[in-house]
Tab-separated table of C-alpha atoms in Angstrom:
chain	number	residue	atom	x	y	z
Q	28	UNK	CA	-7.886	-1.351	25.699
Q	29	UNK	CA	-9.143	-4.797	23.538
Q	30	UNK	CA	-10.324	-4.189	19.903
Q	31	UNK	CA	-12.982	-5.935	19.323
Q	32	UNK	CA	-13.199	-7.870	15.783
Q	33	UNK	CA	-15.844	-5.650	14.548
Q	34	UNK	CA	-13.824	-2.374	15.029
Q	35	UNK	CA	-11.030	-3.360	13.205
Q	36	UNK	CA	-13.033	-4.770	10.913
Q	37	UNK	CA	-14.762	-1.179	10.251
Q	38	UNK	CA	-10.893	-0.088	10.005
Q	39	UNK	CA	-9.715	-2.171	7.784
Q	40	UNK	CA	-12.918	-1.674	4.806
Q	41	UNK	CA	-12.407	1.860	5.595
Q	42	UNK	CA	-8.307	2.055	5.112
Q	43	UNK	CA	-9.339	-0.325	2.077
Q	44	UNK	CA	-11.643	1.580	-0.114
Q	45	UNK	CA	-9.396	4.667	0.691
Q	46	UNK	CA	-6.510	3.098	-0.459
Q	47	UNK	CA	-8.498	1.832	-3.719
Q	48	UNK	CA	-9.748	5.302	-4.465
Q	49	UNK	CA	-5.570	6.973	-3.788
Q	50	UNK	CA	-4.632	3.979	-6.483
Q	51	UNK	CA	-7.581	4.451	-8.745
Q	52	UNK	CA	-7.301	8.235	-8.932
Q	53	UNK	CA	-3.345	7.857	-9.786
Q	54	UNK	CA	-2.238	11.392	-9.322
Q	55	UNK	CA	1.195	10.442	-9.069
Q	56	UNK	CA	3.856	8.039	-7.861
Q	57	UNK	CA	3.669	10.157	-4.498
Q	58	UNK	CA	0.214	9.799	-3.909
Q	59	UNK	CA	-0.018	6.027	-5.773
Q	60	UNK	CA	2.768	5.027	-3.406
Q	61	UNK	CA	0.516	6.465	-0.327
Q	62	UNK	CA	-2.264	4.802	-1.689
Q	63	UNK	CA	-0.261	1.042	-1.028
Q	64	UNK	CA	0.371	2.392	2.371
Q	65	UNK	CA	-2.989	2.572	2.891
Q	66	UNK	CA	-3.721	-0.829	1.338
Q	67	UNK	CA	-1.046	-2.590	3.576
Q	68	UNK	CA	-2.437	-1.221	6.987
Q	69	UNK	CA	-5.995	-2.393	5.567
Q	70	UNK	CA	-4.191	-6.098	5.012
Q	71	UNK	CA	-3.104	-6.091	8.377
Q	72	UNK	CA	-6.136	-4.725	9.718
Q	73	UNK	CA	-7.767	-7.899	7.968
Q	74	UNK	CA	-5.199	-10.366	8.942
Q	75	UNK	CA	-6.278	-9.193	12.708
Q	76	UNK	CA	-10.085	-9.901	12.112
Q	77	UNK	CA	-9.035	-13.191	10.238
Q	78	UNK	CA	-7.104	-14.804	12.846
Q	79	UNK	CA	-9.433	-13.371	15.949
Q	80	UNK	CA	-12.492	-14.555	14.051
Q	81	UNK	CA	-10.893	-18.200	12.610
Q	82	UNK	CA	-11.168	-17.110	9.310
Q	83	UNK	CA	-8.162	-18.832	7.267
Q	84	UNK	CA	-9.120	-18.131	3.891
Q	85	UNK	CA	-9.304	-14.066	4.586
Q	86	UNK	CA	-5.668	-14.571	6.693
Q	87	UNK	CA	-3.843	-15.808	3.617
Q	88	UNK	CA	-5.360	-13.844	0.977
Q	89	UNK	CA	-4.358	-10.591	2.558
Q	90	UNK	CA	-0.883	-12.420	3.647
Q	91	UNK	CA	-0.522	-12.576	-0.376
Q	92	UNK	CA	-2.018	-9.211	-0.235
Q	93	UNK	CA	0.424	-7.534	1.626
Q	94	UNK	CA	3.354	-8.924	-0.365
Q	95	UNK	CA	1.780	-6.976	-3.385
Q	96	UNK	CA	1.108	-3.878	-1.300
Q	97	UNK	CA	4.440	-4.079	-0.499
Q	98	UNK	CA	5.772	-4.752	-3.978
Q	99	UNK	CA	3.795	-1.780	-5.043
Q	100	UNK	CA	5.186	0.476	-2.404
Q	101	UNK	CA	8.688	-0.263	-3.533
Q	102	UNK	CA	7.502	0.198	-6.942
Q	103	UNK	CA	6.048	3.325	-6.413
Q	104	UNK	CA	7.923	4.874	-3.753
Q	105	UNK	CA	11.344	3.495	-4.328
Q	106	UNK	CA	12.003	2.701	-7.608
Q	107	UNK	CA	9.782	5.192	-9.266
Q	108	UNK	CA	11.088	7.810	-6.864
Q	109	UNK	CA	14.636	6.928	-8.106
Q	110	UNK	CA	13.438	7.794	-11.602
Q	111	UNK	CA	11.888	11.011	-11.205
Q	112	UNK	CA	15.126	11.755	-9.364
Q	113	UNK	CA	17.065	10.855	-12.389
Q	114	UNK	CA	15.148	12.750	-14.870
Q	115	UNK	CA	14.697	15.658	-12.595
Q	116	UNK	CA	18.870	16.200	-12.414
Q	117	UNK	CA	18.803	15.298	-16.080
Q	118	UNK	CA	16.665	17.889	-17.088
Q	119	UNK	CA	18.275	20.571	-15.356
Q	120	UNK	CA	21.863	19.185	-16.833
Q	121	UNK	CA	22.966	21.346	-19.488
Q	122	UNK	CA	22.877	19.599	-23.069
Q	123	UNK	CA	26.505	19.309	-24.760
């Protein structure tokens, strides 16, 4: 089966104002981290409709896109994980 433009199109604003709405609310690295998830299968989504519609500008502004997305999921996921690991086994160290 072909997507058509259009349809991914309607995908990608869709997976895009989600993802804006899981950053914007910022309940958490969990949900933050999900949020960039979100925002990189919207870039992708876009990079489709870019290069099936000729559209160069939108293709490298989400390319650039999903670098951040991605920086933010290692940010958020990763490294911010890490740190709630951390201070979760410190807090349940006893103090000496």
């Amino acid at each position: 089966m072909m997507f058509s433009a259009d349809m991914i199109a309607i995908v990608a604003a869709a997976t895009t104002m989600i993802a804006a709405l899981m950053v914007a609310l910022n309940l958490g690295p969990r949900v933050t981290g999900c949020g960039f998830c979100v925002f990189t299968l919207g870039s992708i989504c876009w990079m489709a409709v870019a290069w099936m519609t000729a559209q160069p500008s939108l293709l490298w502004t989400n390319i650039v896109l999903l670098a951040i997305n991605l920086l933010g999921i290692w940010r958020w996921l990763g490294l911010r994980a890490r740190y709630d690991k951390g201070a979760a086994q410190a807090n349940r160290e006893p103090v000496r």
